Tab-separated table of N, CA and C in Angstrom:
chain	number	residue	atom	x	y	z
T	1	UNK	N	166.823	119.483	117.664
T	1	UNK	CA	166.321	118.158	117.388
T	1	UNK	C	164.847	118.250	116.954
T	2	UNK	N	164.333	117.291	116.134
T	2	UNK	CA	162.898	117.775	115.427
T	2	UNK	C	162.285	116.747	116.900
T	3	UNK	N	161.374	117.468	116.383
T	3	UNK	CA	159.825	116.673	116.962
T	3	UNK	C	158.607	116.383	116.298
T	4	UNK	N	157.701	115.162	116.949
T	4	UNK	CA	156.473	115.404	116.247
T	4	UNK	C	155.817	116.067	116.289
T	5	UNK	N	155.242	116.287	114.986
T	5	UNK	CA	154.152	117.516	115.024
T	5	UNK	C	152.948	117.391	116.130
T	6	UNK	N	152.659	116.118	116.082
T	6	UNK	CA	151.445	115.883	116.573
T	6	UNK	C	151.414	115.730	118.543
T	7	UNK	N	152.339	114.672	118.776
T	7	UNK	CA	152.604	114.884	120.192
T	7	UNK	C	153.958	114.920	120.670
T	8	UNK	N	154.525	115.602	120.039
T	8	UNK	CA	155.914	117.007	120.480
T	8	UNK	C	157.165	115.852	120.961
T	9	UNK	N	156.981	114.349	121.026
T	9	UNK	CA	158.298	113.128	120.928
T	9	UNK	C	159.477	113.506	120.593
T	10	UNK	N	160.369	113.817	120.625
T	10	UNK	CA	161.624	113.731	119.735
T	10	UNK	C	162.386	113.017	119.291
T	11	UNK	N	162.598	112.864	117.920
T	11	UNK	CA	162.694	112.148	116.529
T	11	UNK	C	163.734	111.191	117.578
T	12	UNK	N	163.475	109.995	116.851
T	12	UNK	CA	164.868	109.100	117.837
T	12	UNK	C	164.211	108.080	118.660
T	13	UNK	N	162.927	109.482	119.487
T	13	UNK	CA	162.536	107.935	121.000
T	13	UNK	C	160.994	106.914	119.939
T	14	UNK	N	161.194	107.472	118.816
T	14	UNK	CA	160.031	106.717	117.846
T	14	UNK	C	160.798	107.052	116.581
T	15	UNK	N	159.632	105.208	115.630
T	15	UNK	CA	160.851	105.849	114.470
T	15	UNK	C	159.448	106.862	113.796
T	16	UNK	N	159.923	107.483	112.975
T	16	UNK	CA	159.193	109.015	112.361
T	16	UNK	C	158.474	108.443	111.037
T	17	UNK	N	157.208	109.142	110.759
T	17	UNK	CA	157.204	108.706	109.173
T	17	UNK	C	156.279	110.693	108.684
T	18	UNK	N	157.319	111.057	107.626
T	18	UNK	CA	156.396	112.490	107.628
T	18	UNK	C	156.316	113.115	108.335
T	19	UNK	N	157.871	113.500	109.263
T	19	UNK	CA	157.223	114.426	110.335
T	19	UNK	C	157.107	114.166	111.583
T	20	UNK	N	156.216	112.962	111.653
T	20	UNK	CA	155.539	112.635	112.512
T	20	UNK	C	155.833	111.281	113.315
T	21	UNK	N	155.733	110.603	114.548
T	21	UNK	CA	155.980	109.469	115.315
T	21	UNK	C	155.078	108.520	114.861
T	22	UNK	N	155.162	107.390	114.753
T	22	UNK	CA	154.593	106.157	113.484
T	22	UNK	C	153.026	106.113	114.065
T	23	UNK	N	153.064	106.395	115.247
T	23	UNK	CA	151.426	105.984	116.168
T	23	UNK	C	150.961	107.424	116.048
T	24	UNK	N	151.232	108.322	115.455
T	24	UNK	CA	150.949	109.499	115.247
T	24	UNK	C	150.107	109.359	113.949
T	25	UNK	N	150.943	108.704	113.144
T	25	UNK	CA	150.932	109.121	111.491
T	25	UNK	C	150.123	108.023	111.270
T	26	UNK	N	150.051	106.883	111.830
T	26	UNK	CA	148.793	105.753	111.669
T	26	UNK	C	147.670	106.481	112.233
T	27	UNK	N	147.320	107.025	113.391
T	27	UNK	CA	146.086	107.899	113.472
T	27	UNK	C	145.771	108.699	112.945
T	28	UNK	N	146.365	109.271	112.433
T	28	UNK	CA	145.952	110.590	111.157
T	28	UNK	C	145.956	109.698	110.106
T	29	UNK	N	146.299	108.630	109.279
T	29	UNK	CA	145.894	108.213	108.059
T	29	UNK	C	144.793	107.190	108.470
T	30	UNK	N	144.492	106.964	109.598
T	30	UNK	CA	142.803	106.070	110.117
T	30	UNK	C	141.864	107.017	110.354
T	31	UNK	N	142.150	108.241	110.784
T	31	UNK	CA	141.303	109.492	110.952
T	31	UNK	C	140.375	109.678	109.197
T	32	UNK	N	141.782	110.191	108.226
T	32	UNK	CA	141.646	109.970	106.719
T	32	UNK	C	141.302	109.162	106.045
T	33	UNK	N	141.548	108.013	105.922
T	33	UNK	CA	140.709	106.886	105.331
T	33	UNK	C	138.712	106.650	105.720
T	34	UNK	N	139.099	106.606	107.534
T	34	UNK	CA	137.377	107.002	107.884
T	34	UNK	C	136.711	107.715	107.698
T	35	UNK	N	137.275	109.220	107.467
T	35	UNK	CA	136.606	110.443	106.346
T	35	UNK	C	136.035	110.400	105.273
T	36	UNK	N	137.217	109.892	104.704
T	36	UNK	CA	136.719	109.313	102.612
T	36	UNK	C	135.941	108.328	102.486
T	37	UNK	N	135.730	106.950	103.572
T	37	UNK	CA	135.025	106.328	103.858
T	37	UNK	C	133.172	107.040	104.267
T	38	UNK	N	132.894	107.714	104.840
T	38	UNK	CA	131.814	108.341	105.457
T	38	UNK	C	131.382	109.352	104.143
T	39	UNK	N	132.431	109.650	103.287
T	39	UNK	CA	131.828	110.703	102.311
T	39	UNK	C	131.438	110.313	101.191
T	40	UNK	N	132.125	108.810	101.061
T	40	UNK	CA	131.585	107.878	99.957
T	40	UNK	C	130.245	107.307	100.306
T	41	UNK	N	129.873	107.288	101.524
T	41	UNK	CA	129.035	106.746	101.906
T	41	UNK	C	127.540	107.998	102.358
T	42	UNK	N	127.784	109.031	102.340
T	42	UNK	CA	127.010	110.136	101.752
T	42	UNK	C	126.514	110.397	100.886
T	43	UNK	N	127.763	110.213	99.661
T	43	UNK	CA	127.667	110.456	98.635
T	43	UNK	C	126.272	108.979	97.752
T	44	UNK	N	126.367	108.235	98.467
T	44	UNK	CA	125.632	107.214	98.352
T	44	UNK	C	124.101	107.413	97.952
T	45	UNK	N	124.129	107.922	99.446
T	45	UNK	CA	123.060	108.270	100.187
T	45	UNK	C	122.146	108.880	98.881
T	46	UNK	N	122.917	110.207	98.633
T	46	UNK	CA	122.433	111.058	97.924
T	46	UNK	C	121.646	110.666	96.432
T	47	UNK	N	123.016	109.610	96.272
T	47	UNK	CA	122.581	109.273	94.471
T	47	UNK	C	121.050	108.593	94.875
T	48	UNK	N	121.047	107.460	95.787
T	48	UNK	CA	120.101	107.020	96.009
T	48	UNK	C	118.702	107.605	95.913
T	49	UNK	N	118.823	108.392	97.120
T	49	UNK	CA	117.666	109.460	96.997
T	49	UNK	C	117.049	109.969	95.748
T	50	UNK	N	118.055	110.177	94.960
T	50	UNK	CA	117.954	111.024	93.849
T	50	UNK	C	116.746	110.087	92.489
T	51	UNK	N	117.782	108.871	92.924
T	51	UNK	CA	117.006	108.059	91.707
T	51	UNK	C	115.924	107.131	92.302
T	52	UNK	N	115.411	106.935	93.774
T	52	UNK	CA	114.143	106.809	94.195
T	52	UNK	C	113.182	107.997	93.527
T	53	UNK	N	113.903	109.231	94.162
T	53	UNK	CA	112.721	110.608	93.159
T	53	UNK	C	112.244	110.094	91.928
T	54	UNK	N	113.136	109.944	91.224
T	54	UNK	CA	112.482	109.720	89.649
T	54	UNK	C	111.960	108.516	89.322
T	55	UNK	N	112.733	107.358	90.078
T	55	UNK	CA	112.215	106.296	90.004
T	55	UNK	C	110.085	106.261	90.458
T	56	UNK	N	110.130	107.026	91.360
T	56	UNK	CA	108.846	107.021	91.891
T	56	UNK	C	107.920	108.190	90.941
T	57	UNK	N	108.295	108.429	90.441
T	57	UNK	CA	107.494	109.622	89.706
T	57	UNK	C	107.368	108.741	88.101
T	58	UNK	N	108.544	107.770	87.413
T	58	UNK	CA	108.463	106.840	86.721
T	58	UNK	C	107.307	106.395	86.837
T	59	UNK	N	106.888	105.543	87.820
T	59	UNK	CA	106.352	104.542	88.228
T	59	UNK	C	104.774	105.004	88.632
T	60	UNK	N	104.634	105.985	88.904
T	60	UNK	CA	103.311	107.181	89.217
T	60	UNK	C	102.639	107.291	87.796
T	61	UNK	N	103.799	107.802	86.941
T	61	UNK	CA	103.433	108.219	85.499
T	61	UNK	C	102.441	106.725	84.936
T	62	UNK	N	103.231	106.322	84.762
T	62	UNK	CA	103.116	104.819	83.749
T	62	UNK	C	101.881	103.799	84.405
T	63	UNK	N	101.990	104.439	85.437
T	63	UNK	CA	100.440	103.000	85.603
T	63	UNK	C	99.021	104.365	86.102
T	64	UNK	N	98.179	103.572	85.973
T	64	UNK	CA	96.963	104.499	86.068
T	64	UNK	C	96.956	105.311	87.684
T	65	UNK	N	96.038	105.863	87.575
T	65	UNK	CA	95.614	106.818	88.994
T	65	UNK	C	95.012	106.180	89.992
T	66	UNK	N	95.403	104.903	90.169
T	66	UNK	CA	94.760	104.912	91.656
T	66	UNK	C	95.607	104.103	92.321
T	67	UNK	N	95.191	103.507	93.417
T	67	UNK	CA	95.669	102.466	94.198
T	67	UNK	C	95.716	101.323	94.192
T	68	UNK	N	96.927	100.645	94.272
T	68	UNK	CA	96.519	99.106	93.977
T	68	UNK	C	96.650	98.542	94.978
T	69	UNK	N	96.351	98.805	96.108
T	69	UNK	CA	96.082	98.278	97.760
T	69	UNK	C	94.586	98.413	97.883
T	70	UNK	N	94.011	99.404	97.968
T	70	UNK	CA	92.630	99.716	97.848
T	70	UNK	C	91.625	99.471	96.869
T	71	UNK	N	92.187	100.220	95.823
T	71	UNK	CA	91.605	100.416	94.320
T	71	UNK	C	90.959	101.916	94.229
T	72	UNK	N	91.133	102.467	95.243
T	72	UNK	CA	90.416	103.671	95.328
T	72	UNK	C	91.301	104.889	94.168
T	73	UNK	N	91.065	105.887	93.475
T	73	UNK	CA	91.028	106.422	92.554
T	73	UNK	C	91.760	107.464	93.288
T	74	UNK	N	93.032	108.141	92.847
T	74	UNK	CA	93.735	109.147	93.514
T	74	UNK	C	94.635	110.419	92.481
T	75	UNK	N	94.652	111.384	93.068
T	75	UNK	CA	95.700	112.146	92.232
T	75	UNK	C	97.238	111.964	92.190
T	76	UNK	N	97.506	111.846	91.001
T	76	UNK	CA	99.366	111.481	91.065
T	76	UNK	C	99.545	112.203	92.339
T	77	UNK	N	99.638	113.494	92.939
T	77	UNK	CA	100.561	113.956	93.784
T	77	UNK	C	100.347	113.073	95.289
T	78	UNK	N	98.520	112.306	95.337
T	78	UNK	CA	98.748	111.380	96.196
T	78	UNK	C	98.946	110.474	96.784
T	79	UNK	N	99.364	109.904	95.217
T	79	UNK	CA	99.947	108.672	95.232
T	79	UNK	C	101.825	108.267	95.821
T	80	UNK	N	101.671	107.081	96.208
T	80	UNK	CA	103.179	107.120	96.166
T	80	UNK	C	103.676	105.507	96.104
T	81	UNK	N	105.282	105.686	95.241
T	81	UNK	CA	105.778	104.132	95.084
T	81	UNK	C	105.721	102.999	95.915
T	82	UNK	N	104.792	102.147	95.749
T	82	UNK	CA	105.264	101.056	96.656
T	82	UNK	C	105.657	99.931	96.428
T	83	UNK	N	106.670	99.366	96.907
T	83	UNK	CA	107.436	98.160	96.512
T	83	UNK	C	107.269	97.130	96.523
T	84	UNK	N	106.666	96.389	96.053
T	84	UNK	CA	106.600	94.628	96.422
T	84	UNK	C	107.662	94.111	97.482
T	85	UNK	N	108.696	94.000	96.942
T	85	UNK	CA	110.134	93.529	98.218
T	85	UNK	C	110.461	94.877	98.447
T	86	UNK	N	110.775	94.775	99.337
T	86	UNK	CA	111.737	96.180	100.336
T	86	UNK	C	113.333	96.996	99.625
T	87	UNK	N	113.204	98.094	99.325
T	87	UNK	CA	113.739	99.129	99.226
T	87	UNK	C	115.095	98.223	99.108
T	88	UNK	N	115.507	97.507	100.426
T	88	UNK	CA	116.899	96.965	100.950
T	88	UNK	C	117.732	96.131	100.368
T	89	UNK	N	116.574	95.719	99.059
T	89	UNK	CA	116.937	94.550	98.255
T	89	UNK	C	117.697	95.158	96.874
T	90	UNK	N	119.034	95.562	96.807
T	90	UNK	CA	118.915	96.859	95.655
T	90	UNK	C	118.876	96.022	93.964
T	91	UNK	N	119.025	94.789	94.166
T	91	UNK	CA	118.495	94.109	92.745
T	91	UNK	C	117.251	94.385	92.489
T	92	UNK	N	116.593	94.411	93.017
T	92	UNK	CA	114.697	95.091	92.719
T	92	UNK	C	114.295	96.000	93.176
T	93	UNK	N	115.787	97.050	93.917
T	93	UNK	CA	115.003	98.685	93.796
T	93	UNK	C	114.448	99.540	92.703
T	94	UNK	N	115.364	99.567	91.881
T	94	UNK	CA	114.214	100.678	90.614
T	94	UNK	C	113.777	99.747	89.814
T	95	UNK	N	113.897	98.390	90.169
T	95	UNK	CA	112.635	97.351	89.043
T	95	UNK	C	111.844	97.738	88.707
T	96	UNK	N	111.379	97.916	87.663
T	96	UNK	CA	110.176	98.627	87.196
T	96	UNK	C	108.789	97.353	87.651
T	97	UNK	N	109.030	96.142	87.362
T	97	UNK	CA	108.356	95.423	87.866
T	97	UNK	C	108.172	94.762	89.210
T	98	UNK	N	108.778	95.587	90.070
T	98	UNK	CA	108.524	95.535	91.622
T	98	UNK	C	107.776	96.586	92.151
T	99	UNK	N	107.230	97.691	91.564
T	99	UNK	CA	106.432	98.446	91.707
T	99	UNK	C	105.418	99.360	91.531
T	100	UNK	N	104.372	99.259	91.975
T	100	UNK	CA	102.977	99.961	91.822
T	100	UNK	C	102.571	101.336	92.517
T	101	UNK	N	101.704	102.368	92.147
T	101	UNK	CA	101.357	103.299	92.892
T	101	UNK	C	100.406	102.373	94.350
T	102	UNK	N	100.308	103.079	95.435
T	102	UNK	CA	99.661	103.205	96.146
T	102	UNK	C	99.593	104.608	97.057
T	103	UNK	N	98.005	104.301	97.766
T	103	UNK	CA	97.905	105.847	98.918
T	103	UNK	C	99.171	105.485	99.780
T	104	UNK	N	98.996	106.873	100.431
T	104	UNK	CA	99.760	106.519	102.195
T	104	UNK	C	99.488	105.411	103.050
T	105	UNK	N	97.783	105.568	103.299
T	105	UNK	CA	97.327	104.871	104.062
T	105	UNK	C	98.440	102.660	103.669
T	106	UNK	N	97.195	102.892	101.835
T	106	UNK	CA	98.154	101.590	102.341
T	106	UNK	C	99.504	101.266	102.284
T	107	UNK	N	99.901	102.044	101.512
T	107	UNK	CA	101.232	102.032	101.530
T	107	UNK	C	102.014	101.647	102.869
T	108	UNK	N	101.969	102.671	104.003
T	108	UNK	CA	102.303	102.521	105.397
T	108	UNK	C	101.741	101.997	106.332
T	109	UNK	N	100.584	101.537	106.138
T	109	UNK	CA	99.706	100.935	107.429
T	109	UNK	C	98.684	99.765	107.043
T	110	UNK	N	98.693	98.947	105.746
T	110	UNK	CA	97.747	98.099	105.282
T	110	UNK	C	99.192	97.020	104.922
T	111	UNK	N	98.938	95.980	105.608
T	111	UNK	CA	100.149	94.668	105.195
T	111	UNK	C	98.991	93.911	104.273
T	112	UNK	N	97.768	94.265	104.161
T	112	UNK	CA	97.377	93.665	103.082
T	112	UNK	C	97.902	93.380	101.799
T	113	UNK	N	98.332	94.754	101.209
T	113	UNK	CA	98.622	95.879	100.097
T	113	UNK	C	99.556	95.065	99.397
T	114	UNK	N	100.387	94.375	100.079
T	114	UNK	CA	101.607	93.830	99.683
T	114	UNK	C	100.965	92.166	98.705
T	115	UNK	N	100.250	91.584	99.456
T	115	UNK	CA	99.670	90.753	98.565
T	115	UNK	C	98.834	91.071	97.178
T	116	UNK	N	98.414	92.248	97.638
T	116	UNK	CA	97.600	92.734	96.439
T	116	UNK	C	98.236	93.038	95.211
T	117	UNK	N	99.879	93.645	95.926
T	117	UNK	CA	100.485	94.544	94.844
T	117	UNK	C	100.794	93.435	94.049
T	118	UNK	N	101.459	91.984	94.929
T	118	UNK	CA	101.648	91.157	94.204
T	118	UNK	C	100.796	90.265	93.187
T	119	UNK	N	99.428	90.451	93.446
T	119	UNK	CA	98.199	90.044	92.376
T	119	UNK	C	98.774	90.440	91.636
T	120	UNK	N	98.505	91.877	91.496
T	120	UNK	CA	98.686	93.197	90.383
T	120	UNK	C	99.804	93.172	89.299
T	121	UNK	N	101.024	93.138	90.318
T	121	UNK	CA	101.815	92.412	89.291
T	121	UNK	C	102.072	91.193	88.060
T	122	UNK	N	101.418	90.184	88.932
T	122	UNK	CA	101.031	88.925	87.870
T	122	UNK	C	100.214	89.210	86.690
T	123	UNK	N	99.189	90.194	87.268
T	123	UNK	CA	98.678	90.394	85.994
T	123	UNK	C	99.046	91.638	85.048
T	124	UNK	N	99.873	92.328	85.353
T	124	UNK	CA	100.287	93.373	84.427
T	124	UNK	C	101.597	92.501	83.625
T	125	UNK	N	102.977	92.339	84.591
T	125	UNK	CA	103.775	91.239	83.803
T	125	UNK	C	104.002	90.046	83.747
T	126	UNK	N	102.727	89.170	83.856
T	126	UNK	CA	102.423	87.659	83.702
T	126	UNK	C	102.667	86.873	84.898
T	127	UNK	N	102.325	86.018	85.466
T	127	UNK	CA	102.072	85.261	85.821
T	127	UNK	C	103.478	84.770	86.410
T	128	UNK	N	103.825	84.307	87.480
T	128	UNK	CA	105.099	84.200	88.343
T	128	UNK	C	105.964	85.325	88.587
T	129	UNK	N	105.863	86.516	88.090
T	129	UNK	CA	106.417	87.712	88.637
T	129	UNK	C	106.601	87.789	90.025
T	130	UNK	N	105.790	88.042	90.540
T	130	UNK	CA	105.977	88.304	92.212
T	130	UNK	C	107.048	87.302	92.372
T	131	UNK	N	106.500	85.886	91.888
T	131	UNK	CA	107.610	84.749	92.438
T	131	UNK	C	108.908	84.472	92.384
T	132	UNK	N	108.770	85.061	91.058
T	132	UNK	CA	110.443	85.448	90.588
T	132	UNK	C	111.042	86.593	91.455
T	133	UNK	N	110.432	87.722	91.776
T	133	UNK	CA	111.183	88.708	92.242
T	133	UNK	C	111.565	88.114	93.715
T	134	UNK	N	110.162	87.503	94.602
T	134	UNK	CA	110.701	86.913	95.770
T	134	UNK	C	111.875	86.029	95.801
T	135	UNK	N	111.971	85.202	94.726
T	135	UNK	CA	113.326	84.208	94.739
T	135	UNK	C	114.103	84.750	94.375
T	136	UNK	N	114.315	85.897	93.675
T	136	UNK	CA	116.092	86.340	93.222
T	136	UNK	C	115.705	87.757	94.236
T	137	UNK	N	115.137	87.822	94.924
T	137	UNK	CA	115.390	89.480	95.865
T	137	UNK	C	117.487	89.088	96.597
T	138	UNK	N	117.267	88.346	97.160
T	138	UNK	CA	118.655	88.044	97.594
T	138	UNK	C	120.097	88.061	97.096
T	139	UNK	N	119.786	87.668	95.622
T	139	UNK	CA	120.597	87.782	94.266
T	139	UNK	C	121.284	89.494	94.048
T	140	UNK	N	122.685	88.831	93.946
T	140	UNK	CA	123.704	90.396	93.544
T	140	UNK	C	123.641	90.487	92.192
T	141	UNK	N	123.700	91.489	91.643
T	141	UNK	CA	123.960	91.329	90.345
T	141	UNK	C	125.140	91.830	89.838
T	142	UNK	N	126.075	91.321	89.083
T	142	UNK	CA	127.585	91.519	88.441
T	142	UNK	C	127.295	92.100	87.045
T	143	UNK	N	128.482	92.924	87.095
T	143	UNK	CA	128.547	93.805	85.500
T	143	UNK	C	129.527	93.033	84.833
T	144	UNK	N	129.158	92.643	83.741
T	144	UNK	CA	130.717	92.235	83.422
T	144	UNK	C	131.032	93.436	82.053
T	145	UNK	N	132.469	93.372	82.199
T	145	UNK	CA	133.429	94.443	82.000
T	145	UNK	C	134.251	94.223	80.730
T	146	UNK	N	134.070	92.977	80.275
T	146	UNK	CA	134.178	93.235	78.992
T	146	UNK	C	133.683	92.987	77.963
T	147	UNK	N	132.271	93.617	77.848
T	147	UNK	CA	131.340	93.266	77.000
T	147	UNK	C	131.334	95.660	76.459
């Protein structure tokens, strides 16, 4: 008489699917689905990372050498991206117009910086920028698919 593979039942006292007893074969395909789930979600991770790198080295390049929290004068390598709205918002993550160089310092420890960046912005791409980005940060954006 067969049995399950998994916890040794014999075929009959459960019904079988593959082998296996149905509460068997539902935990191994919830085991599998939560796998491919977690690796898509790695895989995420990664792209992300990837295109913050360039995104921030973009964004280093293209505007001058210093700080726009401070104003103090810095070398690209010590500069780094900082965002007007937060990272979390992914409609205005690699916006080019959501972000300015700044130091560490303000970058991580000056909540000034953030008003400033938003001056900065108005005046590089006109005037209601910041405002616009604050009102659509929340906003999804859709591809459409047959264009």
């Amino acid at each position: 008489m067969k049995k399950c593979k998994t916890c040794k039942i014999p075929e009959g006292a459960k019904p079988f699917v593959r082998g296996r007893c149905k509460q068997c074969n539902n935990e191994i395909e919830t085991f599998r689905k939560e796998k491919l789930k977690n690796k898509a979600i790695e895989a995420k991770k990664v792209q992300d990372k990837t295109l913050d790198s360039y995104f921030s080295k973009i964004v280093r390049t293209l505007n001058p050498e210093f700080c726009h929290g401070c104003q103090k004068s810095f070398d690209y390598s010590n500069l780094q991206c900082a965002h007007f709205v937060s990272r979390k918002y992914y409609l205005f993550r690699w916006d080019i117009r959501n972000a300015l160089p700044a130091c560490k310092q303000c970058n991580f420890f000056e909540e000034s910086h953030v008003w400033n960046l938003g001056k900065h912005l108005n005046r590089i791409w006109g005037d209601k920028t910041a405002d616009f980005i604050i009102a659509n940060k929340d906003k999804t954006k859709t591809i459409d698919k047959t264009k």
